[in-house]
mmCIF file of C-alpha atoms in Angstrom:
data_model
loop_
_atom_site.group_PDB
_atom_site.id
_atom_site.type_symbol
_atom_site.label_atom_id
_atom_site.label_comp_id
_atom_site.label_asym_id
_atom_site.label_seq_id
_atom_site.Cartn_x
_atom_site.Cartn_y
_atom_site.Cartn_z
ATOM 1 C CA UNK A 1 -37.662 -44.513 -188.680
ATOM 2 C CA UNK A 2 -34.083 -43.639 -187.782
ATOM 3 C CA UNK A 3 -31.646 -43.309 -190.658
ATOM 4 C CA UNK A 4 -27.878 -42.894 -190.611
ATOM 5 C CA UNK A 5 -25.194 -41.233 -192.647
ATOM 6 C CA UNK A 6 -21.441 -40.893 -192.211
ATOM 7 C CA UNK A 7 -20.043 -37.418 -191.514
ATOM 8 C CA UNK A 8 -16.251 -37.100 -191.065
ATOM 9 C CA UNK A 9 -16.030 -40.748 -190.111
ATOM 10 C CA UNK A 10 -18.883 -40.590 -187.594
ATOM 11 C CA UNK A 11 -22.471 -41.715 -187.891
ATOM 12 C CA UNK A 12 -25.187 -39.128 -187.555
ATOM 13 C CA UNK A 13 -28.675 -40.433 -186.852
ATOM 14 C CA UNK A 14 -31.793 -38.548 -187.778
ATOM 15 C CA UNK A 15 -35.568 -38.646 -187.788
ATOM 16 C CA UNK A 16 -37.938 -36.355 -189.648
ATOM 17 C CA UNK A 17 -37.560 -32.995 -187.951
ATOM 18 C CA UNK A 18 -34.833 -34.178 -185.550
ATOM 19 C CA UNK A 19 -31.072 -34.659 -185.818
ATOM 20 C CA UNK A 20 -28.945 -36.147 -183.025
ATOM 21 C CA UNK A 21 -25.178 -36.030 -183.681
ATOM 22 C CA UNK A 22 -23.003 -38.898 -182.603
ATOM 23 C CA UNK A 23 -22.200 -38.713 -178.913
ATOM 24 C CA UNK A 24 -18.443 -38.560 -179.385
ATOM 25 C CA UNK A 25 -18.646 -35.401 -181.499
ATOM 26 C CA UNK A 26 -21.060 -33.803 -179.022
ATOM 27 C CA UNK A 27 -18.698 -34.547 -176.146
ATOM 28 C CA UNK A 28 -15.719 -33.042 -177.985
ATOM 29 C CA UNK A 29 -17.690 -29.891 -178.714
ATOM 30 C CA UNK A 30 -18.808 -29.707 -175.083
ATOM 31 C CA UNK A 31 -15.241 -30.216 -173.922
ATOM 32 C CA UNK A 32 -14.006 -27.417 -176.163
ATOM 33 C CA UNK A 33 -16.632 -25.055 -174.796
ATOM 34 C CA UNK A 34 -15.668 -25.831 -171.221
ATOM 35 C CA UNK A 35 -11.973 -25.426 -172.019
ATOM 36 C CA UNK A 36 -12.691 -22.042 -173.570
ATOM 37 C CA UNK A 37 -14.635 -20.997 -170.499
ATOM 38 C CA UNK A 38 -11.826 -22.042 -168.165
ATOM 39 C CA UNK A 39 -9.206 -20.255 -170.270
ATOM 40 C CA UNK A 40 -11.360 -17.152 -170.053
ATOM 41 C CA UNK A 41 -11.415 -17.478 -166.264
ATOM 42 C CA UNK A 42 -15.072 -18.503 -166.021
ATOM 43 C CA UNK A 43 -16.116 -20.533 -162.963
ATOM 44 C CA UNK A 44 -16.818 -24.242 -163.248
ATOM 45 C CA UNK A 45 -20.298 -25.276 -162.084
ATOM 46 C CA UNK A 46 -22.002 -28.523 -161.063
ATOM 47 C CA UNK A 47 -23.404 -28.831 -164.579
ATOM 48 C CA UNK A 48 -20.071 -28.696 -166.452
ATOM 49 C CA UNK A 49 -20.373 -31.277 -169.260
ATOM 50 C CA UNK A 50 -16.669 -32.264 -169.367
ATOM 51 C CA UNK A 51 -15.276 -32.564 -165.820
ATOM 52 C CA UNK A 52 -12.290 -34.699 -166.807
ATOM 53 C CA UNK A 53 -11.403 -38.381 -166.344
ATOM 54 C CA UNK A 54 -13.257 -40.315 -163.672
ATOM 55 C CA UNK A 55 -10.892 -42.104 -161.281
ATOM 56 C CA UNK A 56 -12.415 -44.614 -158.883
ATOM 57 C CA UNK A 57 -11.093 -46.995 -156.242
ATOM 58 C CA UNK A 58 -13.433 -49.859 -157.031
ATOM 59 C CA UNK A 59 -16.479 -50.855 -159.045
ATOM 60 C CA UNK A 60 -18.505 -54.007 -159.324
ATOM 61 C CA UNK A 61 -21.899 -55.614 -158.863
ATOM 62 C CA UNK A 62 -23.633 -58.176 -156.684
ATOM 63 C CA UNK A 63 -27.055 -59.416 -155.635
ATOM 64 C CA UNK A 64 -28.814 -58.970 -152.300
ATOM 65 C CA UNK A 65 -31.675 -61.073 -150.959
ATOM 66 C CA UNK A 66 -33.596 -63.592 -152.997
ATOM 67 C CA UNK A 67 -34.973 -67.065 -152.455
ATOM 68 C CA UNK A 68 -34.890 -70.336 -154.345
ATOM 69 C CA UNK A 69 -38.099 -71.770 -155.789
ATOM 70 C CA UNK A 70 -38.766 -75.042 -157.582
ATOM 71 C CA UNK A 71 -41.128 -75.152 -160.542
ATOM 72 C CA UNK A 72 -42.287 -77.619 -163.166
ATOM 73 C CA UNK A 73 -43.259 -74.857 -165.611
ATOM 74 C CA UNK A 74 -40.021 -72.983 -166.183
ATOM 75 C CA UNK A 75 -40.190 -73.658 -169.923
ATOM 76 C CA UNK A 76 -42.552 -74.801 -172.649
ATOM 77 C CA UNK A 77 -39.733 -75.139 -175.197
ATOM 78 C CA UNK A 78 -38.519 -78.646 -176.124
ATOM 79 C CA UNK A 79 -34.876 -77.623 -175.818
ATOM 80 C CA UNK A 80 -35.204 -76.569 -172.163
ATOM 81 C CA UNK A 81 -36.414 -78.723 -169.277
ATOM 82 C CA UNK A 82 -39.610 -77.512 -167.601
ATOM 83 C CA UNK A 83 -38.529 -78.525 -164.091
ATOM 84 C CA UNK A 84 -35.832 -76.977 -161.968
ATOM 85 C CA UNK A 85 -34.890 -74.436 -159.319
ATOM 86 C CA UNK A 86 -34.503 -70.700 -159.888
ATOM 87 C CA UNK A 87 -33.822 -67.643 -157.713
ATOM 88 C CA UNK A 88 -36.350 -64.806 -157.361
ATOM 89 C CA UNK A 89 -36.880 -61.692 -155.203
ATOM 90 C CA UNK A 90 -33.199 -60.658 -155.289
ATOM 91 C CA UNK A 91 -32.070 -57.163 -156.221
ATOM 92 C CA UNK A 92 -29.141 -56.425 -158.527
ATOM 93 C CA UNK A 93 -26.702 -53.807 -157.232
ATOM 94 C CA UNK A 94 -24.060 -51.993 -159.294
ATOM 95 C CA UNK A 95 -21.589 -49.865 -157.367
ATOM 96 C CA UNK A 96 -18.705 -47.428 -157.759
ATOM 97 C CA UNK A 97 -16.487 -46.263 -154.905
ATOM 98 C CA UNK A 98 -14.482 -43.045 -155.309
ATOM 99 C CA UNK A 99 -10.815 -42.838 -154.397
ATOM 100 C CA UNK A 100 -11.555 -40.311 -151.666
ATOM 101 C CA UNK A 101 -14.844 -41.558 -150.243
ATOM 102 C CA UNK A 102 -15.408 -38.968 -147.562
ATOM 103 C CA UNK A 103 -19.192 -38.960 -147.768
ATOM 104 C CA UNK A 104 -21.828 -41.583 -146.909
ATOM 105 C CA UNK A 105 -22.851 -44.308 -149.363
ATOM 106 C CA UNK A 106 -25.951 -43.618 -151.446
ATOM 107 C CA UNK A 107 -28.427 -46.231 -152.657
ATOM 108 C CA UNK A 108 -30.368 -45.074 -155.744
ATOM 109 C CA UNK A 109 -33.757 -46.775 -156.187
ATOM 110 C CA UNK A 110 -35.751 -46.348 -159.411
ATOM 111 C CA UNK A 111 -39.510 -46.120 -159.844
ATOM 112 C CA UNK A 112 -42.316 -47.693 -161.851
ATOM 113 C CA UNK A 113 -41.675 -49.244 -165.236
ATOM 114 C CA UNK A 114 -37.993 -48.324 -165.125
ATOM 115 C CA UNK A 115 -34.647 -49.759 -163.989
ATOM 116 C CA UNK A 116 -31.408 -48.455 -162.528
ATOM 117 C CA UNK A 117 -30.866 -46.756 -165.892
ATOM 118 C CA UNK A 118 -32.910 -43.913 -164.350
ATOM 119 C CA UNK A 119 -29.781 -42.668 -162.581
ATOM 120 C CA UNK A 120 -27.289 -43.161 -165.409
ATOM 121 C CA UNK A 121 -26.511 -41.033 -168.485
ATOM 122 C CA UNK A 122 -29.476 -38.802 -169.326
ATOM 123 C CA UNK A 123 -31.459 -39.296 -172.553
ATOM 124 C CA UNK A 124 -29.599 -36.400 -174.166
ATOM 125 C CA UNK A 125 -26.175 -37.715 -173.183
ATOM 126 C CA UNK A 126 -25.354 -35.714 -170.060
ATOM 127 C CA UNK A 127 -23.845 -37.006 -166.838
ATOM 128 C CA UNK A 128 -26.251 -38.958 -164.651
ATOM 129 C CA UNK A 129 -26.576 -38.776 -160.893
ATOM 130 C CA UNK A 130 -24.693 -42.041 -160.450
ATOM 131 C CA UNK A 131 -21.522 -40.511 -161.904
ATOM 132 C CA UNK A 132 -22.070 -37.094 -160.327
ATOM 133 C CA UNK A 133 -22.237 -38.449 -156.805
ATOM 134 C CA UNK A 134 -19.177 -40.661 -157.305
ATOM 135 C CA UNK A 135 -17.249 -37.627 -158.544
ATOM 136 C CA UNK A 136 -18.296 -35.807 -155.372
ATOM 137 C CA UNK A 137 -17.053 -38.414 -152.928
ATOM 138 C CA UNK A 138 -20.136 -40.595 -152.414
ATOM 139 C CA UNK A 139 -19.867 -44.388 -152.787
ATOM 140 C CA UNK A 140 -22.844 -44.981 -155.078
ATOM 141 C CA UNK A 141 -25.003 -48.100 -155.327
ATOM 142 C CA UNK A 142 -27.627 -48.342 -158.102
ATOM 143 C CA UNK A 143 -30.193 -51.130 -157.870
ATOM 144 C CA UNK A 144 -32.699 -52.846 -160.104
ATOM 145 C CA UNK A 145 -35.852 -53.598 -158.121
ATOM 146 C CA UNK A 146 -36.817 -57.222 -157.560
ATOM 147 C CA UNK A 147 -38.425 -58.742 -160.693
ATOM 148 C CA UNK A 148 -37.115 -55.866 -162.807
ATOM 149 C CA UNK A 149 -34.175 -55.421 -165.154
ATOM 150 C CA UNK A 150 -31.258 -57.580 -164.050
ATOM 151 C CA UNK A 151 -33.206 -58.769 -160.994
ATOM 152 C CA UNK A 152 -34.885 -61.665 -162.750
ATOM 153 C CA UNK A 153 -38.605 -62.431 -162.830
ATOM 154 C CA UNK A 154 -40.122 -65.914 -162.945
ATOM 155 C CA UNK A 155 -41.943 -67.171 -166.067
ATOM 156 C CA UNK A 156 -43.464 -70.111 -164.179
ATOM 157 C CA UNK A 157 -47.061 -68.896 -163.895
ATOM 158 C CA UNK A 158 -47.198 -67.691 -167.500
ATOM 159 C CA UNK A 159 -45.899 -71.039 -168.711
ATOM 160 C CA UNK A 160 -48.341 -72.890 -166.462
ATOM 161 C CA UNK A 161 -51.226 -71.115 -168.198
ATOM 162 C CA UNK A 162 -49.687 -71.651 -171.631
ATOM 163 C CA UNK A 163 -49.324 -75.374 -170.900
ATOM 164 C CA UNK A 164 -52.952 -75.603 -169.773
ATOM 165 C CA UNK A 165 -51.984 -76.375 -166.181
ATOM 166 C CA UNK A 166 -53.416 -73.173 -164.687
ATOM 167 C CA UNK A 167 -56.437 -70.953 -165.227
ATOM 168 C CA UNK A 168 -55.853 -67.873 -167.418
ATOM 169 C CA UNK A 169 -57.193 -65.743 -164.571
ATOM 170 C CA UNK A 170 -54.083 -66.693 -162.597
ATOM 171 C CA UNK A 171 -51.797 -64.878 -165.019
ATOM 172 C CA UNK A 172 -49.619 -62.308 -163.226
ATOM 173 C CA UNK A 173 -50.519 -58.627 -163.490
ATOM 174 C CA UNK A 174 -47.660 -57.306 -165.615
ATOM 175 C CA UNK A 175 -47.882 -53.914 -167.278
ATOM 176 C CA UNK A 176 -45.964 -51.349 -169.282
ATOM 177 C CA UNK A 177 -46.600 -47.613 -169.371
ATOM 178 C CA UNK A 178 -47.321 -46.277 -172.853
ATOM 179 C CA UNK A 179 -45.745 -42.948 -173.667
ATOM 180 C CA UNK A 180 -49.054 -41.166 -174.308
ATOM 181 C CA UNK A 181 -50.574 -41.761 -170.829
ATOM 182 C CA UNK A 182 -47.132 -41.641 -169.179
ATOM 183 C CA UNK A 183 -46.618 -38.114 -170.540
ATOM 184 C CA UNK A 184 -48.852 -36.580 -167.875
ATOM 185 C CA UNK A 185 -47.569 -38.958 -165.177
ATOM 186 C CA UNK A 186 -44.034 -37.738 -165.796
ATOM 187 C CA UNK A 187 -45.403 -34.163 -165.929
ATOM 188 C CA UNK A 188 -43.897 -33.214 -169.246
ATOM 189 C CA UNK A 189 -47.214 -31.476 -169.812
ATOM 190 C CA UNK A 190 -50.871 -31.623 -168.756
ATOM 191 C CA UNK A 191 -51.626 -34.169 -171.480
ATOM 192 C CA UNK A 192 -49.910 -35.711 -174.483
ATOM 193 C CA UNK A 193 -48.319 -33.989 -176.399
ATOM 194 C CA UNK A 194 -48.716 -30.600 -174.679
ATOM 195 C CA UNK A 195 -45.671 -29.277 -172.822
ATOM 196 C CA UNK A 196 -45.529 -27.208 -169.643
ATOM 197 C CA UNK A 197 -43.843 -23.800 -170.154
ATOM 198 C CA UNK A 198 -40.100 -23.733 -169.424
ATOM 199 C CA UNK A 199 -40.010 -27.528 -169.162
ATOM 200 C CA UNK A 200 -36.522 -28.753 -168.209
ATOM 201 C CA UNK A 201 -36.873 -32.334 -169.423
ATOM 202 C CA UNK A 202 -34.879 -32.861 -172.668
ATOM 203 C CA UNK A 203 -37.870 -33.614 -174.860
ATOM 204 C CA UNK A 204 -35.714 -33.396 -177.971
ATOM 205 C CA UNK A 205 -34.256 -36.728 -176.778
ATOM 206 C CA UNK A 206 -37.497 -38.292 -175.566
ATOM 207 C CA UNK A 207 -37.046 -41.248 -177.913
ATOM 208 C CA UNK A 208 -34.089 -42.353 -175.805
ATOM 209 C CA UNK A 209 -36.117 -41.948 -172.621
ATOM 210 C CA UNK A 210 -39.002 -44.129 -173.789
ATOM 211 C CA UNK A 211 -36.527 -46.929 -174.520
ATOM 212 C CA UNK A 212 -35.830 -47.077 -170.781
ATOM 213 C CA UNK A 213 -39.346 -48.364 -170.072
ATOM 214 C CA UNK A 214 -39.656 -52.051 -169.151
ATOM 215 C CA UNK A 215 -42.470 -54.391 -168.048
ATOM 216 C CA UNK A 216 -43.393 -53.898 -164.388
ATOM 217 C CA UNK A 217 -44.289 -56.926 -162.241
ATOM 218 C CA UNK A 218 -44.859 -55.033 -158.983
ATOM 219 C CA UNK A 219 -48.642 -55.511 -158.980
ATOM 220 C CA UNK A 220 -48.050 -59.275 -158.824
ATOM 221 C CA UNK A 221 -45.686 -59.090 -155.859
ATOM 222 C CA UNK A 222 -46.415 -59.032 -152.126
ATOM 223 C CA UNK A 223 -46.555 -55.868 -150.025
ATOM 224 C CA UNK A 224 -44.059 -54.744 -149.019
ATOM 225 C CA UNK A 225 -42.231 -55.418 -152.252
ATOM 226 C CA UNK A 226 -39.365 -57.970 -151.947
ATOM 227 C CA UNK A 227 -37.063 -55.047 -152.707
ATOM 228 C CA UNK A 228 -37.703 -53.726 -149.179
ATOM 229 C CA UNK A 229 -36.066 -56.503 -147.113
ATOM 230 C CA UNK A 230 -33.229 -56.583 -149.628
ATOM 231 C CA UNK A 231 -32.699 -52.840 -149.094
ATOM 232 C CA UNK A 232 -32.563 -53.485 -145.366
ATOM 233 C CA UNK A 233 -29.836 -56.088 -145.874
ATOM 234 C CA UNK A 234 -27.941 -53.739 -148.191
ATOM 235 C CA UNK A 235 -28.124 -50.786 -145.775
ATOM 236 C CA UNK A 236 -26.767 -52.912 -142.939
ATOM 237 C CA UNK A 237 -23.998 -54.169 -145.205
ATOM 238 C CA UNK A 238 -23.042 -50.563 -146.016
ATOM 239 C CA UNK A 239 -23.183 -49.579 -142.313
ATOM 240 C CA UNK A 240 -25.002 -46.317 -142.790
ATOM 241 C CA UNK A 241 -26.495 -45.513 -146.194
ATOM 242 C CA UNK A 242 -28.684 -42.733 -147.515
ATOM 243 C CA UNK A 243 -31.604 -44.372 -149.324
ATOM 244 C CA UNK A 244 -32.714 -42.254 -152.306
ATOM 245 C CA UNK A 245 -35.988 -43.428 -153.835
ATOM 246 C CA UNK A 246 -38.204 -42.190 -156.643
ATOM 247 C CA UNK A 247 -41.905 -42.375 -157.466
ATOM 248 C CA UNK A 248 -43.176 -45.957 -157.067
ATOM 249 C CA UNK A 249 -40.238 -46.778 -154.800
ATOM 250 C CA UNK A 250 -40.732 -43.600 -152.763
ATOM 251 C CA UNK A 251 -42.319 -45.553 -149.924
ATOM 252 C CA UNK A 252 -39.644 -48.285 -149.884
ATOM 253 C CA UNK A 253 -37.101 -46.550 -147.597
ATOM 254 C CA UNK A 254 -39.858 -45.831 -145.073
ATOM 255 C CA UNK A 255 -40.940 -49.470 -145.178
ATOM 256 C CA UNK A 256 -37.288 -50.471 -144.838
ATOM 257 C CA UNK A 257 -36.876 -48.294 -141.742
ATOM 258 C CA UNK A 258 -40.053 -49.767 -140.261
ATOM 259 C CA UNK A 259 -38.622 -53.248 -140.841
ATOM 260 C CA UNK A 260 -35.159 -52.457 -139.432
ATOM 261 C CA UNK A 261 -33.741 -48.975 -139.121
ATOM 262 C CA UNK A 262 -30.155 -50.089 -138.528
ATOM 263 C CA UNK A 263 -27.921 -49.132 -141.426
ATOM 264 C CA UNK A 264 -30.111 -46.232 -142.604
ATOM 265 C CA UNK A 265 -28.411 -42.859 -142.232
ATOM 266 C CA UNK A 266 -31.097 -40.793 -143.994
ATOM 267 C CA UNK A 267 -34.041 -41.051 -146.391
ATOM 268 C CA UNK A 268 -34.529 -38.979 -149.539
ATOM 269 C CA UNK A 269 -37.883 -39.656 -151.214
ATOM 270 C CA UNK A 270 -38.087 -37.968 -154.615
ATOM 271 C CA UNK A 271 -41.685 -37.423 -155.737
ATOM 272 C CA UNK A 272 -42.917 -40.480 -153.798
ATOM 273 C CA UNK A 273 -46.117 -42.147 -154.945
ATOM 274 C CA UNK A 274 -46.973 -42.389 -151.250
ATOM 275 C CA UNK A 275 -45.602 -41.429 -147.858
ATOM 276 C CA UNK A 276 -46.406 -43.287 -144.623
ATOM 277 C CA UNK A 277 -49.964 -42.744 -143.383
ATOM 278 C CA UNK A 278 -49.969 -41.214 -139.879
ATOM 279 C CA UNK A 279 -53.449 -42.637 -139.270
ATOM 280 C CA UNK A 280 -52.275 -46.207 -139.861
ATOM 281 C CA UNK A 281 -48.499 -46.390 -139.609
ATOM 282 C CA UNK A 282 -46.205 -46.309 -136.602
ATOM 283 C CA UNK A 283 -44.070 -43.175 -136.861
ATOM 284 C CA UNK A 284 -41.530 -44.153 -134.201
ATOM 285 C CA UNK A 285 -39.033 -45.614 -136.731
ATOM 286 C CA UNK A 286 -38.605 -42.102 -138.154
ATOM 287 C CA UNK A 287 -37.758 -40.343 -134.881
ATOM 288 C CA UNK A 288 -34.513 -38.368 -135.253
ATOM 289 C CA UNK A 289 -34.013 -39.821 -138.752
ATOM 290 C CA UNK A 290 -33.144 -37.178 -141.384
ATOM 291 C CA UNK A 291 -35.864 -37.311 -144.047
ATOM 292 C CA UNK A 292 -36.260 -35.246 -147.205
ATOM 293 C CA UNK A 293 -39.344 -35.420 -149.413
ATOM 294 C CA UNK A 294 -38.537 -33.602 -152.654
ATOM 295 C CA UNK A 295 -40.921 -32.542 -155.428
ATOM 296 C CA UNK A 296 -40.326 -30.748 -158.723
ATOM 297 C CA UNK A 297 -42.494 -28.199 -160.525
ATOM 298 C CA UNK A 298 -46.064 -28.110 -161.915
ATOM 299 C CA UNK A 299 -47.311 -30.371 -159.099
ATOM 300 C CA UNK A 300 -50.452 -28.340 -158.466
ATOM 301 C CA UNK A 301 -51.335 -28.706 -162.171
ATOM 302 C CA UNK A 302 -51.350 -32.505 -161.902
ATOM 303 C CA UNK A 303 -54.493 -34.326 -160.700
ATOM 304 C CA UNK A 304 -52.238 -37.318 -160.059
ATOM 305 C CA UNK A 305 -49.490 -35.644 -158.045
ATOM 306 C CA UNK A 306 -51.211 -32.813 -156.182
ATOM 307 C CA UNK A 307 -53.019 -35.224 -153.792
ATOM 308 C CA UNK A 308 -49.767 -37.118 -153.190
ATOM 309 C CA UNK A 309 -47.980 -33.906 -152.308
ATOM 310 C CA UNK A 310 -50.758 -33.104 -149.838
ATOM 311 C CA UNK A 311 -50.552 -36.578 -148.302
ATOM 312 C CA UNK A 312 -46.782 -36.281 -147.875
ATOM 313 C CA UNK A 313 -47.189 -32.865 -146.239
ATOM 314 C CA UNK A 314 -49.431 -34.519 -143.675
ATOM 315 C CA UNK A 315 -46.843 -37.209 -143.022
ATOM 316 C CA UNK A 316 -44.006 -34.706 -142.571
ATOM 317 C CA UNK A 317 -46.033 -32.677 -140.075
ATOM 318 C CA UNK A 318 -47.016 -35.785 -138.110
ATOM 319 C CA UNK A 319 -43.498 -37.229 -138.176
ATOM 320 C CA UNK A 320 -42.022 -34.006 -136.810
ATOM 321 C CA UNK A 321 -44.672 -33.832 -134.105
ATOM 322 C CA UNK A 322 -43.489 -37.314 -133.085
ATOM 323 C CA UNK A 323 -39.844 -36.248 -132.835
ATOM 324 C CA UNK A 324 -38.848 -36.570 -136.467
ATOM 325 C CA UNK A 325 -36.428 -34.545 -138.595
ATOM 326 C CA UNK A 326 -38.466 -34.504 -141.789
ATOM 327 C CA UNK A 327 -38.577 -31.826 -144.481
ATOM 328 C CA UNK A 328 -40.692 -31.390 -147.600
ATOM 329 C CA UNK A 329 -39.328 -29.133 -150.305
ATOM 330 C CA UNK A 330 -40.628 -28.134 -153.712
ATOM 331 C CA UNK A 331 -37.800 -27.142 -156.014
ATOM 332 C CA UNK A 332 -39.408 -23.797 -157.000
ATOM 333 C CA UNK A 333 -39.265 -22.850 -153.307
ATOM 334 C CA UNK A 334 -35.455 -22.927 -153.484
ATOM 335 C CA UNK A 335 -35.265 -21.178 -156.853
ATOM 336 C CA UNK A 336 -35.090 -24.228 -159.145
ATOM 337 C CA UNK A 337 -37.856 -24.204 -161.756
ATOM 338 C CA UNK A 338 -39.265 -26.206 -164.650
ATOM 339 C CA UNK A 339 -38.695 -29.706 -163.336
ATOM 340 C CA UNK A 340 -40.635 -32.767 -164.395
ATOM 341 C CA UNK A 341 -41.280 -35.930 -162.404
ATOM 342 C CA UNK A 342 -37.986 -37.237 -163.855
ATOM 343 C CA UNK A 343 -35.968 -34.440 -162.295
ATOM 344 C CA UNK A 344 -32.791 -36.548 -162.152
ATOM 345 C CA UNK A 345 -32.805 -36.469 -165.972
ATOM 346 C CA UNK A 346 -33.878 -32.853 -166.475
ATOM 347 C CA UNK A 347 -31.498 -30.339 -168.041
ATOM 348 C CA UNK A 348 -30.749 -28.842 -164.619
ATOM 349 C CA UNK A 349 -30.387 -32.266 -162.985
ATOM 350 C CA UNK A 350 -26.824 -31.668 -161.787
ATOM 351 C CA UNK A 351 -27.829 -28.423 -160.098
ATOM 352 C CA UNK A 352 -30.386 -30.446 -158.148
ATOM 353 C CA UNK A 353 -27.805 -33.128 -157.358
ATOM 354 C CA UNK A 354 -25.416 -30.439 -156.140
ATOM 355 C CA UNK A 355 -28.098 -28.993 -153.862
ATOM 356 C CA UNK A 356 -28.915 -32.482 -152.591
ATOM 357 C CA UNK A 357 -25.235 -33.090 -151.826
ATOM 358 C CA UNK A 358 -25.322 -30.039 -149.588
ATOM 359 C CA UNK A 359 -28.463 -31.261 -147.848
ATOM 360 C CA UNK A 360 -26.808 -34.611 -147.107
ATOM 361 C CA UNK A 361 -23.677 -32.869 -145.806
ATOM 362 C CA UNK A 362 -25.794 -30.885 -143.351
ATOM 363 C CA UNK A 363 -28.274 -33.569 -142.298
ATOM 364 C CA UNK A 364 -26.283 -36.817 -142.589
ATOM 365 C CA UNK A 365 -22.563 -35.972 -142.665
ATOM 366 C CA UNK A 366 -19.655 -38.370 -142.511
ATOM 367 C CA UNK A 367 -19.015 -41.761 -144.030
ATOM 368 C CA UNK A 368 -19.904 -45.335 -143.155
#
């Protein structure tokens, strides 16, 4: 259990064997360290913890896609009518536009069992990719997948079973990922609770990470996921976006390009659960399209991820043979080591974001 005490007017929370100071005090300490470094003439890097105030031109949120459905099993509670119309299949989009937006818009797409929180403040309180890219001139759009987070799911089928109007076997396949089995999936270590050497994920703050996990409805949804056509609409609206996906959503930008390539400036698939299959899929939508498939560390030590890396290598080779501009990079190959599956939250996450900014500048320069 967490417990709290007041120290100099701030609350310090602790668990047995772990103490996490209040965020405000940590930020002030970090700011003082950076100030001292600057006074001493030290260079500022991508990972500086206190870069100064964030000034933006605009921020907001909206929905893309969706459809209206009527149901007679929206509720089993006496206070709420069972019949009515709701919207499903939409995606929630939160955006920030920098004052000097000289780079292309980015769409950040989370993976399994997570939400757009993936790209926000890291579990240990550092700057997330959403803020980093805004600070570096990229209009940034963070989504919640359809039926996830703020992109609402429908309770109709669950309530139909509860009311005795549908067979229990018709219940939707909804799941959550427990931290013990997820440990190896996220490649914190080979198995729970072992840790890979030189691991960059902030395991001292893992309690905050596990709170990000939410129920996942994707197994109950059609293929492609309703997120895909919504991404197509969003990319066209942005008139040239870089789609950055992760894990479960790794395939979504490829499916979006196959549906309608207009509006897609480039694809960045971070540790995708799957790449297109050259034996089954048409590769023509990827001709001349800048594509980056990016993996972290310890992949060969993972029975889950090693085959996926191999499959993506096959796709990249086939796509390039068909006139593509695809690349596959493992971070250790460019001198970045120790990264988990959640590399956008690792301790060196901003170094990776900085490298990725350079890749986008070279492969997909300009703005929409």
